[in-house]
Short mmCIF file of C-alpha atoms and ligand atoms in Angstrom, two decimals:
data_model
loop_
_atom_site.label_atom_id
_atom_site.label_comp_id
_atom_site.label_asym_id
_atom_site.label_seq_id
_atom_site.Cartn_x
_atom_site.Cartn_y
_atom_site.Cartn_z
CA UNK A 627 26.91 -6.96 5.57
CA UNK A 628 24.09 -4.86 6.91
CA UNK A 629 20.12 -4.34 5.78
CA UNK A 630 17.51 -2.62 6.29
CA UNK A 631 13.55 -2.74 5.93
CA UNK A 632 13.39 0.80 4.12
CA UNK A 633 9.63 2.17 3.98
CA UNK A 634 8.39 4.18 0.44
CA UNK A 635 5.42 6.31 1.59
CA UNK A 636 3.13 7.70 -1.15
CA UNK A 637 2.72 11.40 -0.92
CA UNK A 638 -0.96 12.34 -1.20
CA UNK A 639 -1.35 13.86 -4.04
CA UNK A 640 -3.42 17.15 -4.84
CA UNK A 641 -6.52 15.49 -6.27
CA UNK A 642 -7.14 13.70 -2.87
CA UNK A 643 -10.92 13.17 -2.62
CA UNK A 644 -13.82 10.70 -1.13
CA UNK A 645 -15.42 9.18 -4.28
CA UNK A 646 -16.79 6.19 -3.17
CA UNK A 647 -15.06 4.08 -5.63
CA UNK A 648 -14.35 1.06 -4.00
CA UNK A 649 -16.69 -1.07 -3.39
CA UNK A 650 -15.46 -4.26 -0.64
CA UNK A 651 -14.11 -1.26 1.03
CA UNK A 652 -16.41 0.09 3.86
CA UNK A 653 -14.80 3.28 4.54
CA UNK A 654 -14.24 4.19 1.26
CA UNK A 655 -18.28 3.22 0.83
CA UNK A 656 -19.32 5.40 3.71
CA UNK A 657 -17.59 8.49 3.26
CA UNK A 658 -18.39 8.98 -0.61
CA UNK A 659 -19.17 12.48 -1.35
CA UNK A 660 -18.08 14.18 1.67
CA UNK A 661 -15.32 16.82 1.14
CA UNK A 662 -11.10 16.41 1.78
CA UNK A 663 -8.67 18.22 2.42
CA UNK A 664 -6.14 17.47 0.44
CA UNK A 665 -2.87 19.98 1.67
CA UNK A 666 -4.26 18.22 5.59
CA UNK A 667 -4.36 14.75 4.06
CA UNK A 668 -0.43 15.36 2.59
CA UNK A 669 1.15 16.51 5.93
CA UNK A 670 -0.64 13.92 7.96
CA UNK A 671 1.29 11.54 5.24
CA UNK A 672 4.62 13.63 5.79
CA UNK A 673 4.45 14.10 9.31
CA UNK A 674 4.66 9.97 9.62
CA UNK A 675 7.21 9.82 6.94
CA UNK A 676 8.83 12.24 9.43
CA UNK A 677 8.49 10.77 12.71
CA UNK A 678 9.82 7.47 11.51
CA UNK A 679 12.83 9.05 9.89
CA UNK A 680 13.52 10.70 13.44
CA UNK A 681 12.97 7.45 15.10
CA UNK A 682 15.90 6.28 13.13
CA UNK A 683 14.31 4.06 10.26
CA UNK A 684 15.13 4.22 7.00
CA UNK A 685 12.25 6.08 4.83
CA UNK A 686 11.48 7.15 1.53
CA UNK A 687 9.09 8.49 -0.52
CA UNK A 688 6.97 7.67 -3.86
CA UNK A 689 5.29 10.51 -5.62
CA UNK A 690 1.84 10.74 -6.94
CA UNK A 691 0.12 10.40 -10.15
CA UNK A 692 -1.30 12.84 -12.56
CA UNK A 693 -4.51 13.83 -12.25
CA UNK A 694 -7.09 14.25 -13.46
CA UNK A 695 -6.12 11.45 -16.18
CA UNK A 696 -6.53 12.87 -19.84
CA UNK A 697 -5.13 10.43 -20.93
CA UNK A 698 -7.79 7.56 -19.42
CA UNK A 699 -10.34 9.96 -20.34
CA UNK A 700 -9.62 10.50 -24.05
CA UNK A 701 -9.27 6.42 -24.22
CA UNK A 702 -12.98 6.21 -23.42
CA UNK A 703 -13.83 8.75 -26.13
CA UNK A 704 -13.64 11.95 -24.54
CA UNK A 705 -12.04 14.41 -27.23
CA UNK A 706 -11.09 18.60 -27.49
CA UNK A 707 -8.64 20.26 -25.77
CA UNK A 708 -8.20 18.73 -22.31
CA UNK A 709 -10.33 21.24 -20.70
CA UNK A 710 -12.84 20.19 -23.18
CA UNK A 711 -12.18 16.45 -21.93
CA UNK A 712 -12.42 17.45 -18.85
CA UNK A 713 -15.89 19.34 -19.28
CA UNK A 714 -17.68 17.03 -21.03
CA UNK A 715 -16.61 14.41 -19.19
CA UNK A 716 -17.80 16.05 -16.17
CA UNK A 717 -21.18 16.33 -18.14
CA UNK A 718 -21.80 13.03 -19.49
CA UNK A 719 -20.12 10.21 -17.08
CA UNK A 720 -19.23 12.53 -13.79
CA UNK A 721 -18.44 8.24 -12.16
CA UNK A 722 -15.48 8.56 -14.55
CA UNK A 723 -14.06 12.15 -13.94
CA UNK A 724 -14.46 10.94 -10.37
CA UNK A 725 -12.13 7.62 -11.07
CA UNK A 726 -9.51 9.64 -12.89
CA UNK A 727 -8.96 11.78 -10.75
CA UNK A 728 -8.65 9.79 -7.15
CA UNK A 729 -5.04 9.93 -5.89
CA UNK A 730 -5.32 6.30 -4.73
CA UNK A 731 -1.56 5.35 -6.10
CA UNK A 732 -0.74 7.14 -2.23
CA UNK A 733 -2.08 3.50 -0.77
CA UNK A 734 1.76 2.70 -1.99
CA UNK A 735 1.63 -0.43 -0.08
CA UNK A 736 -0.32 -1.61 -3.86
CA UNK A 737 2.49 -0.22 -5.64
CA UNK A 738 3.76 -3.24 -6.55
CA UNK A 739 5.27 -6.60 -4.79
CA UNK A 740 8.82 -6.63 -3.95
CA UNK A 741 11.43 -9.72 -3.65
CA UNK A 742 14.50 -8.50 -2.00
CA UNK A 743 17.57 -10.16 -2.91
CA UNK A 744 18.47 -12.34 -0.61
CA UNK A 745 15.04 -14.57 -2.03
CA UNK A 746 15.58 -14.93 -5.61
CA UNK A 747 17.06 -17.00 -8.09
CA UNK A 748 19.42 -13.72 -9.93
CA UNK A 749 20.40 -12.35 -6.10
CA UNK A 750 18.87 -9.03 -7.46
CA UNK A 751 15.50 -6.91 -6.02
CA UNK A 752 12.62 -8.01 -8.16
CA UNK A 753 9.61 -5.42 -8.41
CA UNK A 754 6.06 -5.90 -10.19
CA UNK A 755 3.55 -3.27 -10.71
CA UNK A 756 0.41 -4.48 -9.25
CA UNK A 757 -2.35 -4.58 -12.14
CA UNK A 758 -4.70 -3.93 -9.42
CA UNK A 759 -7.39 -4.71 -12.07
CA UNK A 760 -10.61 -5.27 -9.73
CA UNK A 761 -11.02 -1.09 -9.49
CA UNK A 762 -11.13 1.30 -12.51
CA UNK A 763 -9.30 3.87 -10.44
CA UNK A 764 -7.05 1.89 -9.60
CA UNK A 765 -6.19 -0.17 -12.69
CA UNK A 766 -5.31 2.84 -14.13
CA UNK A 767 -1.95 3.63 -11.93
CA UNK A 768 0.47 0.60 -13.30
CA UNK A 769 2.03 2.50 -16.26
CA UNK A 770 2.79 5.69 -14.45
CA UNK A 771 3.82 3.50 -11.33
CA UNK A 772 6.67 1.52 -13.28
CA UNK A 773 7.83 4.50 -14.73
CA UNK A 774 8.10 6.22 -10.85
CA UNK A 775 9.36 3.01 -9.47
CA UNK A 776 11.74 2.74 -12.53
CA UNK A 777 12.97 6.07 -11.44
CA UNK A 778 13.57 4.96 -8.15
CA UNK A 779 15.70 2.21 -8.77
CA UNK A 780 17.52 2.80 -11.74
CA UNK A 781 19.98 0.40 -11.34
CA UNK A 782 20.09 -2.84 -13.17
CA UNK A 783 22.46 -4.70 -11.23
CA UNK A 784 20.80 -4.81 -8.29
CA UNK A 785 16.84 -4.00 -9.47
CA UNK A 786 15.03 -5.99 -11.87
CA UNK A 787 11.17 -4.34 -13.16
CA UNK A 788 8.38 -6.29 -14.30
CA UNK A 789 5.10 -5.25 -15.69
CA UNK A 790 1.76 -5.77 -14.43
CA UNK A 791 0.29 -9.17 -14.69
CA UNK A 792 -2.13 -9.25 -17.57
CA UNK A 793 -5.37 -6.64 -17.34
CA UNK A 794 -7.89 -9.41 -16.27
CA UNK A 795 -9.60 -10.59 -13.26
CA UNK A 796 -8.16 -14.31 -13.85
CA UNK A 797 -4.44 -12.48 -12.45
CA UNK A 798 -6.39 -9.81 -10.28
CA UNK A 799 -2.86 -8.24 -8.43
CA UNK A 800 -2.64 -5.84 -5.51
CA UNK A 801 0.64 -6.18 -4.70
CA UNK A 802 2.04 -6.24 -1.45
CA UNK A 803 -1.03 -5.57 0.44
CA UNK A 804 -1.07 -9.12 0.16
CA UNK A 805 2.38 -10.15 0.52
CA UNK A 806 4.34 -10.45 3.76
CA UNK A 807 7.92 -11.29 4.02
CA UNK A 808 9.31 -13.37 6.86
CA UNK A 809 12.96 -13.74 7.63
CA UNK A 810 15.42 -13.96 10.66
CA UNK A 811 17.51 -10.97 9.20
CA UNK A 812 16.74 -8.66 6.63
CA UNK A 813 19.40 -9.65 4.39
CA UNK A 814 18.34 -13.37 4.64
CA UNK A 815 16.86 -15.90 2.69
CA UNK A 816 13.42 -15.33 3.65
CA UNK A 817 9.63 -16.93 3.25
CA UNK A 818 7.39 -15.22 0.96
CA UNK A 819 3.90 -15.31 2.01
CA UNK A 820 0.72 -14.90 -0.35
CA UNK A 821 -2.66 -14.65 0.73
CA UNK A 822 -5.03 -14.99 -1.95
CA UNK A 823 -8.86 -14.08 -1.69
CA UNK A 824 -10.05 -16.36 -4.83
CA UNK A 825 -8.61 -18.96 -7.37
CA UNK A 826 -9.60 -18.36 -11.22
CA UNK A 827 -9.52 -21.61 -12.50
CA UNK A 828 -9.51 -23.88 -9.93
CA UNK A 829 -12.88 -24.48 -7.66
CA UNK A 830 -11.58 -25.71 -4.25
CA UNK A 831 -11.41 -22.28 -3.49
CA UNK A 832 -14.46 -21.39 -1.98
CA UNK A 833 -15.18 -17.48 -2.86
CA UNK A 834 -16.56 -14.85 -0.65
CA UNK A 835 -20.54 -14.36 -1.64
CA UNK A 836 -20.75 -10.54 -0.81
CA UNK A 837 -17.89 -8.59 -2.03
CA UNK A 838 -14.77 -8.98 -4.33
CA UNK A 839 -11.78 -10.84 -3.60
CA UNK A 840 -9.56 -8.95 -5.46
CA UNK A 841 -6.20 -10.85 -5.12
CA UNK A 842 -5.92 -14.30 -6.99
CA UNK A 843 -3.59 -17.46 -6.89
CA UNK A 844 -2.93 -17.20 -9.62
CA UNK A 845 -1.22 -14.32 -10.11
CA UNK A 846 0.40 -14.93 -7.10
CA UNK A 847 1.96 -17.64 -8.26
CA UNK A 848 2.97 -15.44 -11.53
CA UNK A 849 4.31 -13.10 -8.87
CA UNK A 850 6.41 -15.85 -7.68
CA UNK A 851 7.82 -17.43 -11.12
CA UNK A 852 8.69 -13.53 -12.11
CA UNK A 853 11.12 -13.11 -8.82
CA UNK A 854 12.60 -16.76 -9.12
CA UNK A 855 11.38 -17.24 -6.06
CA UNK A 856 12.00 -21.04 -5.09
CA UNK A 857 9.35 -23.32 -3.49
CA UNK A 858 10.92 -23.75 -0.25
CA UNK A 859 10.89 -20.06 0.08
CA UNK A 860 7.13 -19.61 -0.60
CA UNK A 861 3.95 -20.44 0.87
CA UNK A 862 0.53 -19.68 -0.54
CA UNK A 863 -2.76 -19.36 1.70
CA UNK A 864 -6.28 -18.68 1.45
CA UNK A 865 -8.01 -15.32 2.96
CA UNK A 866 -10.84 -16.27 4.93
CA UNK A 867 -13.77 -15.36 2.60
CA UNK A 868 -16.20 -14.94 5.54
CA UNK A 869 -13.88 -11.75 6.08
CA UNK A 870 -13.75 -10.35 3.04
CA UNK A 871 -17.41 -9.86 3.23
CA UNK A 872 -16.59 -7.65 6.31
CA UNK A 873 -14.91 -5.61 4.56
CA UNK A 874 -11.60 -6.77 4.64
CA UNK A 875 -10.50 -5.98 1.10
CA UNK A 876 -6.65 -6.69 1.70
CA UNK A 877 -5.26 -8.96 3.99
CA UNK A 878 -2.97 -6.56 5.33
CA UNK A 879 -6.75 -5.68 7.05
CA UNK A 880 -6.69 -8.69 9.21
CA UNK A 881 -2.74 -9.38 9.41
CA UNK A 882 0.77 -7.75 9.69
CA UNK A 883 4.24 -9.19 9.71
CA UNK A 884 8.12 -8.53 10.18
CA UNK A 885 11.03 -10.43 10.50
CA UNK A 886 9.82 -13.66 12.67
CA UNK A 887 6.44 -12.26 13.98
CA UNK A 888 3.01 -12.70 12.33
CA UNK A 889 0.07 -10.43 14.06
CA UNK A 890 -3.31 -11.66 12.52
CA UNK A 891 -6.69 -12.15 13.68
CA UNK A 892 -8.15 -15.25 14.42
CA UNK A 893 -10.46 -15.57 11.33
CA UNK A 894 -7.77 -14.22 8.81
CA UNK A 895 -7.29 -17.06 7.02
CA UNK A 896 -8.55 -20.65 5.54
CA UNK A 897 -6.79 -23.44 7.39
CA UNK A 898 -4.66 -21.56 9.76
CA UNK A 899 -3.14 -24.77 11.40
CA UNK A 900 -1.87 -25.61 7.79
CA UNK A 901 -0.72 -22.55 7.24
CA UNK A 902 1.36 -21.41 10.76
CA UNK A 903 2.86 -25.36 10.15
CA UNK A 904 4.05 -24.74 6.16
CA UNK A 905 5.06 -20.70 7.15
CA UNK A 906 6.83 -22.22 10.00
CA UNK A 907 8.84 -25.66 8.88
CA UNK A 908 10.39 -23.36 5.92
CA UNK A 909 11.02 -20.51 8.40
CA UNK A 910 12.93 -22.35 10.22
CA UNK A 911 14.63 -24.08 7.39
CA UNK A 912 16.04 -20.68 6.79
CA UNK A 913 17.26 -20.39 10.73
CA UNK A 914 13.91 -18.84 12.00
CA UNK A 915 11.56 -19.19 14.36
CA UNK A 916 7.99 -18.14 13.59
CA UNK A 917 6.51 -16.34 16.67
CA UNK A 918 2.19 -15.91 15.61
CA UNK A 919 0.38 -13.54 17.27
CA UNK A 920 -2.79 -14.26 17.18
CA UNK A 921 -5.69 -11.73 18.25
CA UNK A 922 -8.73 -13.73 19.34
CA UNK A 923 -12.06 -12.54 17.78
CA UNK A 924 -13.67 -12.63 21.58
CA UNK A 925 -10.79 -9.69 22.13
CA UNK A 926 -11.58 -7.66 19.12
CA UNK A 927 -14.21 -8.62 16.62
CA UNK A 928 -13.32 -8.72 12.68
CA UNK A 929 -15.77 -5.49 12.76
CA UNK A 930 -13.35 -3.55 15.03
CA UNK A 931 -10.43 -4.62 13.40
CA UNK A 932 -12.05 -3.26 10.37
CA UNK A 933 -13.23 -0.06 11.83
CA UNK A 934 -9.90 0.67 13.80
CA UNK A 935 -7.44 -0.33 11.64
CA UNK A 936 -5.56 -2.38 14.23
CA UNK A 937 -3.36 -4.62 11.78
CA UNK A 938 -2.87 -2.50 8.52
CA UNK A 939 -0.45 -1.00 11.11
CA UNK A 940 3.63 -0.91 10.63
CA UNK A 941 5.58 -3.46 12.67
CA UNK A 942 8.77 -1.94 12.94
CA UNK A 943 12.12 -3.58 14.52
CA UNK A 944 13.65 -1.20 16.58
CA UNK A 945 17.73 -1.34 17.13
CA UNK A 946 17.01 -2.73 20.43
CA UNK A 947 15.92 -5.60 19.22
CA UNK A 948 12.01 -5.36 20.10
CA UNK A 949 8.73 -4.38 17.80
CA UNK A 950 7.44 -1.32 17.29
CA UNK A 951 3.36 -0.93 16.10
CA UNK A 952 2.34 2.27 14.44
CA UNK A 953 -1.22 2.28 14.45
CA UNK A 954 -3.51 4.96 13.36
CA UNK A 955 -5.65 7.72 15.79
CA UNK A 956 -8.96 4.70 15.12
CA UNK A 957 -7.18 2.24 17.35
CA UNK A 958 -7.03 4.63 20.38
CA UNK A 959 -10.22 5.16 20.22
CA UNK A 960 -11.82 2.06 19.69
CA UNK A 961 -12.14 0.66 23.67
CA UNK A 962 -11.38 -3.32 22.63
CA UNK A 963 -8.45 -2.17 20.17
CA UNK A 964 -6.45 0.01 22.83
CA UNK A 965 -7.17 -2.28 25.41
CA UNK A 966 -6.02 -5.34 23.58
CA UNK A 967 -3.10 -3.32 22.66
CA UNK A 968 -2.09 -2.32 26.39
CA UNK A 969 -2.03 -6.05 27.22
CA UNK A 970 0.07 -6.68 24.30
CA UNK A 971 2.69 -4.46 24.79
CA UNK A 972 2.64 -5.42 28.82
CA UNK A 973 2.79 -9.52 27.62
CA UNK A 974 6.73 -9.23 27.60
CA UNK A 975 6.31 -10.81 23.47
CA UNK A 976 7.66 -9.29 20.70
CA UNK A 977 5.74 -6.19 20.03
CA UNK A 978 6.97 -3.36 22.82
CA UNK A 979 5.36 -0.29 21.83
CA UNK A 980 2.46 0.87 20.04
CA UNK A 981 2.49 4.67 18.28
CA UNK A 982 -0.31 6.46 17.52
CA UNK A 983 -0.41 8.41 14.19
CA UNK A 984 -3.15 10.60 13.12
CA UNK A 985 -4.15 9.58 9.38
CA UNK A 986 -7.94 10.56 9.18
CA UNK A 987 -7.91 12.18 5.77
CA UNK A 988 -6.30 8.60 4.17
CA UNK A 989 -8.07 6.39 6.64
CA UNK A 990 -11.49 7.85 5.53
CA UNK A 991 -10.50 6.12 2.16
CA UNK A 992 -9.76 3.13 4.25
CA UNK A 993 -5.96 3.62 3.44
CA UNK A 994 -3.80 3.34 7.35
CA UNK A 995 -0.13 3.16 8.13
CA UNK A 996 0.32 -0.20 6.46
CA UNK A 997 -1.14 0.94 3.00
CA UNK A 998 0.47 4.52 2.92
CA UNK A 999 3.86 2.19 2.66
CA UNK A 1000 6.04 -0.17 0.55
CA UNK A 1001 8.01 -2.06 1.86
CA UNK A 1002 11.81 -2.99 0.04
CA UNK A 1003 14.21 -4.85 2.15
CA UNK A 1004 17.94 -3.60 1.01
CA UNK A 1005 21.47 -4.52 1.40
CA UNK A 1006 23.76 -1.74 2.18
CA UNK A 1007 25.07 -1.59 -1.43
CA UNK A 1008 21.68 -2.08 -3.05
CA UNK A 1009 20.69 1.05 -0.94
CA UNK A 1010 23.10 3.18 -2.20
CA UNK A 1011 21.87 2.51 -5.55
CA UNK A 1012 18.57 3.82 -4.76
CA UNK A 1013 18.07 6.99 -6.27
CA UNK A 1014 18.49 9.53 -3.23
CA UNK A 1015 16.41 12.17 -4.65
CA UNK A 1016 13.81 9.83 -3.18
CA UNK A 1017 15.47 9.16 0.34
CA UNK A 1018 13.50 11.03 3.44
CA UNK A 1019 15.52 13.76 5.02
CA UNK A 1020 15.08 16.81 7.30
CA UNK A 1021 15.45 18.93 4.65
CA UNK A 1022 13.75 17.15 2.41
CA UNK A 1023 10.92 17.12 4.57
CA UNK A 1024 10.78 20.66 4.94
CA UNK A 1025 10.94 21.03 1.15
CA UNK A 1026 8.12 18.78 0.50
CA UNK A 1027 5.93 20.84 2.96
CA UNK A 1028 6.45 23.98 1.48
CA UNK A 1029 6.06 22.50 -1.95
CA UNK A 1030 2.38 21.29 -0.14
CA UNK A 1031 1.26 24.78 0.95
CA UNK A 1032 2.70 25.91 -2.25
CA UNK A 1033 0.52 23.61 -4.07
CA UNK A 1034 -2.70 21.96 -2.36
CA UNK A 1035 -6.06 23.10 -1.77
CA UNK A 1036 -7.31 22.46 1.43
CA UNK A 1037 -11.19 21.56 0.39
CA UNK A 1038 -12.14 19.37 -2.50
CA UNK A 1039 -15.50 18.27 -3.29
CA UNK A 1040 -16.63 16.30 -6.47
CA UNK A 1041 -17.83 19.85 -8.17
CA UNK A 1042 -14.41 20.99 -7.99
CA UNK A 1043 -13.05 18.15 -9.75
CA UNK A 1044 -14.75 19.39 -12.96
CA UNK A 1045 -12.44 23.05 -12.98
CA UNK A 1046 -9.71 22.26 -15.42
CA UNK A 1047 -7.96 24.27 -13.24
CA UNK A 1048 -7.46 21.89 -10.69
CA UNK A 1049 -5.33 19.65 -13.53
CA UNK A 1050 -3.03 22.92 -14.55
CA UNK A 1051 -2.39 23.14 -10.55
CA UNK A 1052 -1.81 19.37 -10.29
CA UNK A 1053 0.92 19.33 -13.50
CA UNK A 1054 2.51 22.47 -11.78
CA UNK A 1055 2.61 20.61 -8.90
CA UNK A 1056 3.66 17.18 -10.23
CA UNK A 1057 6.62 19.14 -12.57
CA UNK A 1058 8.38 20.72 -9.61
CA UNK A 1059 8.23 17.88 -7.58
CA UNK A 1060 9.97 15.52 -10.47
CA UNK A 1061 12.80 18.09 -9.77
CA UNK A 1062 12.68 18.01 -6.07
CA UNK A 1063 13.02 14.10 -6.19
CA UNK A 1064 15.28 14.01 -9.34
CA UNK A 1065 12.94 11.57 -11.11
CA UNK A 1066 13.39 12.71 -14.69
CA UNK A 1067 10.33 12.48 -16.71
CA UNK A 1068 7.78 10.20 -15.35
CA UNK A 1069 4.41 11.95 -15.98
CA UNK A 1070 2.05 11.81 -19.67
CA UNK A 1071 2.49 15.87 -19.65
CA UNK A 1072 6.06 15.39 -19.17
CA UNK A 1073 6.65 12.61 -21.89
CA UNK A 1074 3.98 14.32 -24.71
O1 SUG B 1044 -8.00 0.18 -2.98
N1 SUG B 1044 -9.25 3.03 -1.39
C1 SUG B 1044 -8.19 2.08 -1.54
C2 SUG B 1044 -7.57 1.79 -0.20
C3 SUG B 1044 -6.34 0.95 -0.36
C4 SUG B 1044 -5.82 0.47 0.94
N2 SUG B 1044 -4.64 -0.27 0.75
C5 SUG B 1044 -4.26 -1.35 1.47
N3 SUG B 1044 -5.10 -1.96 2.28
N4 SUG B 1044 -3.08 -1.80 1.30
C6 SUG B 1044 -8.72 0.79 -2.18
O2 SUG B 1044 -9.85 0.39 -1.86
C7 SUG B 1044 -10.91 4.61 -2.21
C8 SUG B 1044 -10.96 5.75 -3.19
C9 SUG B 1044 -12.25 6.51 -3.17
O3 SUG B 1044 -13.28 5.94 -2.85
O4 SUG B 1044 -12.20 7.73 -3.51
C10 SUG B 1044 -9.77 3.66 -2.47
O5 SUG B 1044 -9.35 3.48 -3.59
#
């Protein structure tokens, strides 16, 4: 029986803009303020989504949330109409218009983690909305994100939901960002590997002294226990803290896998010896053979990686067996990255080819290739109980752009964020699209 690695891109959605919200994340810090474009941001999202499809992978896509969110708003004590929310929101505590109205649920990739089959204890797909607690903005996307992914695979024989982890830092959850799947074949028994940036309760962990680590063990290891995952199939490791105070918010900043191949820079994680050993005994265990990459810092410094976005990139098996890495515009035109990359590809290893996309608009959020996509390995059956409003296709594509220029501004600042307009354009939006992806009901305006 066949599977597939099938890739759920988030479509940018209208309210794209540069708030500066996340702190840990450097180019989300830098380009605070300046303006978008959301309608460029969406097609630069679509024309990937696009280009894979064409290349022959399977592809999908996961719709965005509504904003600005009322809802958030009138839970901190905004009250009127919602225009009125919106206005005196925008008068009194502008920092939280901002947060409910960022269209970070497009960084899909902390959707949720997801256990294909073949790994857990019931044989079905196991999905948990990420809490993603460590960020207003962000905490706010679980509810709306089960409901989507709920949508998405409506099918309880094969797909079992949970809900986010509890809403506290102690089970801080960003979902597959940190979460990489190794396996010979897709529809194998795989490893699950966690990379953790902190421990709540236990103190061996040393923690980074700058910025957040927002992932911990422990809800890892909740993660885990949800999917009846079993131990031989796991292996937990520490993100180097030293790294996360460059910046490197996620580990899929610093590392990438697929199928047998890990791609991660030399000061990724805590104990890497420990780690390639534990990732590579149960590998093989499971008839694999671990192949790591590893990109010395003298070759590209954690600071370039960060910059240029070399690993949140998508490694990709190809049907002729070799790996494909699709790296954003950054990595061409960072000199170490591309020339690292050149001597990769020429090494005769794994990784063949390298494709260039052009993701400014997400990247200046710090958002790449890797984060603009979940991940959900699928047996042939289990795919064909995916809901196929949600499958990429050439006309599908072409629908989605229209419904784009339809739809989207193509300048946003923070003022603009304030015109209640912008939320009237946004539920338009949001209401058609529920159609075009035959998702029933999965918005607060839609369920009032
Ligand atoms: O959580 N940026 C996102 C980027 C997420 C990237 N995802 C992965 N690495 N998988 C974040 O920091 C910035 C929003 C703003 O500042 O407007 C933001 O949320």
């Amino acid at each position: 029986m066949s599977a597939f690695e099938m890739n759920f891109d988030g479509l940018v959605g209208p309210t794209h803009n540069y708030g500066g919200l996340s702190y840990g994340n450097v180019a989300s810090q830098s380009n605070s303020q300046a303006g978008s474009n959301p309608k460029e941001a969406a097609k630069q999202g679509l024309a990937k989504m696009k280009a894979l499809m064409d290349m022959g992978f399977q592809q999908g896509v996961l719709a965005p949330q509504e904003r600005p969110n009322v809802a958030v708003l009138r839970s901190l004590g905004f009250t009127g109409t919602d225009a009125q929310v919106i206005e005196k929101a925008a008068k009194d505590a502008m920092p939280l218009l901002v947060a409910s109205c960022s269209a970070s649920s497009m960084w899909t990739a902390n959707a949720c983690t997801v256990s294909p089959s073949a790994d857990t204890a019931d044989g079905r797909v196991h999905f948990t909305a990420a809490n993603l607690n460590c960020k207003f903005h962000r905490s706010i996307e679980h509810p709306t994100t089960s409901r989507v992914l709920g949508a998405m695979f409506a099918n309880e024989q094969h797909f079992v939901h949970h809900a986010a982890l509890p809403a506290v830092g102690q089970f801080g959850d960003e979902g597959a960002a940190n979460h990489t799947r190794f396996c010979k074949g897709y529809g194998d028994a795989g490893v699950e590997f966690f990379v953790f940036g902190r421990s709540a309760f236990d103190g061996r962990f040393p923690a980074p002294q700058r910025y957040p680590a927002r992932q911990t063990l422990e809800a890892s290891q909740a993660v885990a226990r949800l999917h009846g995952l079993s131990d031989d199939g796991v292996v937990y490791a520490q993100q180097n803290p030293a790294v996360i105070d460059q910046g490197v918010f996620h580990n899929d900043v610093i590392a990438v896998g697929n199928g047998e191949v890990l791609f991660y820079h030399q000061d990724a994680f805590l104990d890497t010896d420990k780690v390639l050993a534990e990732l590579g005994d149960k590998l093989a265990r499971r008839g694999g053979n671990l192949q790591a990459i590893c990109v010395p810092r003298e070759a590209v410094s954690v600071e370039d990686a960060v910059k240029s976005y070399l690993f949140n990139s998508q490694l990709l098996s190809r049907a002729d067996g070799g790996m494909l890495l699709i790296v954003p515009e950054e990595c061409r035109n960072n000199a170490n990255v591309w020339n690292y990359l050149q001597r990769l590809t020429a090494s005769g290893g794994p990784i063949k080819d390298v494709q260039v996309f052009d993701l400014k608009q997400s990247m200046q959020n710090g958002g790449g290739p890797a984060c603009l996509r979940l991940r959900v390995a699928l047996k042939e059956q289990e795919l064909a109980a995916v809901n196929p409003g949600v499958i990429m296709t050439a006309s599908l594509y072409d629908t989605l752009n229209l419904w784009v220029d339809t739809h989207y501004r193509d300048r946003l600042s923070e003022s603009d964020l304030a015109d209640p307009q912008l939320l009237n354009e946004c539920r338009t939006a949001l209401d058609e699209l529920t159609q075009i992806l035959k998702l029933g009901a999965v918005y607060p305006f839609q369920l009032a």
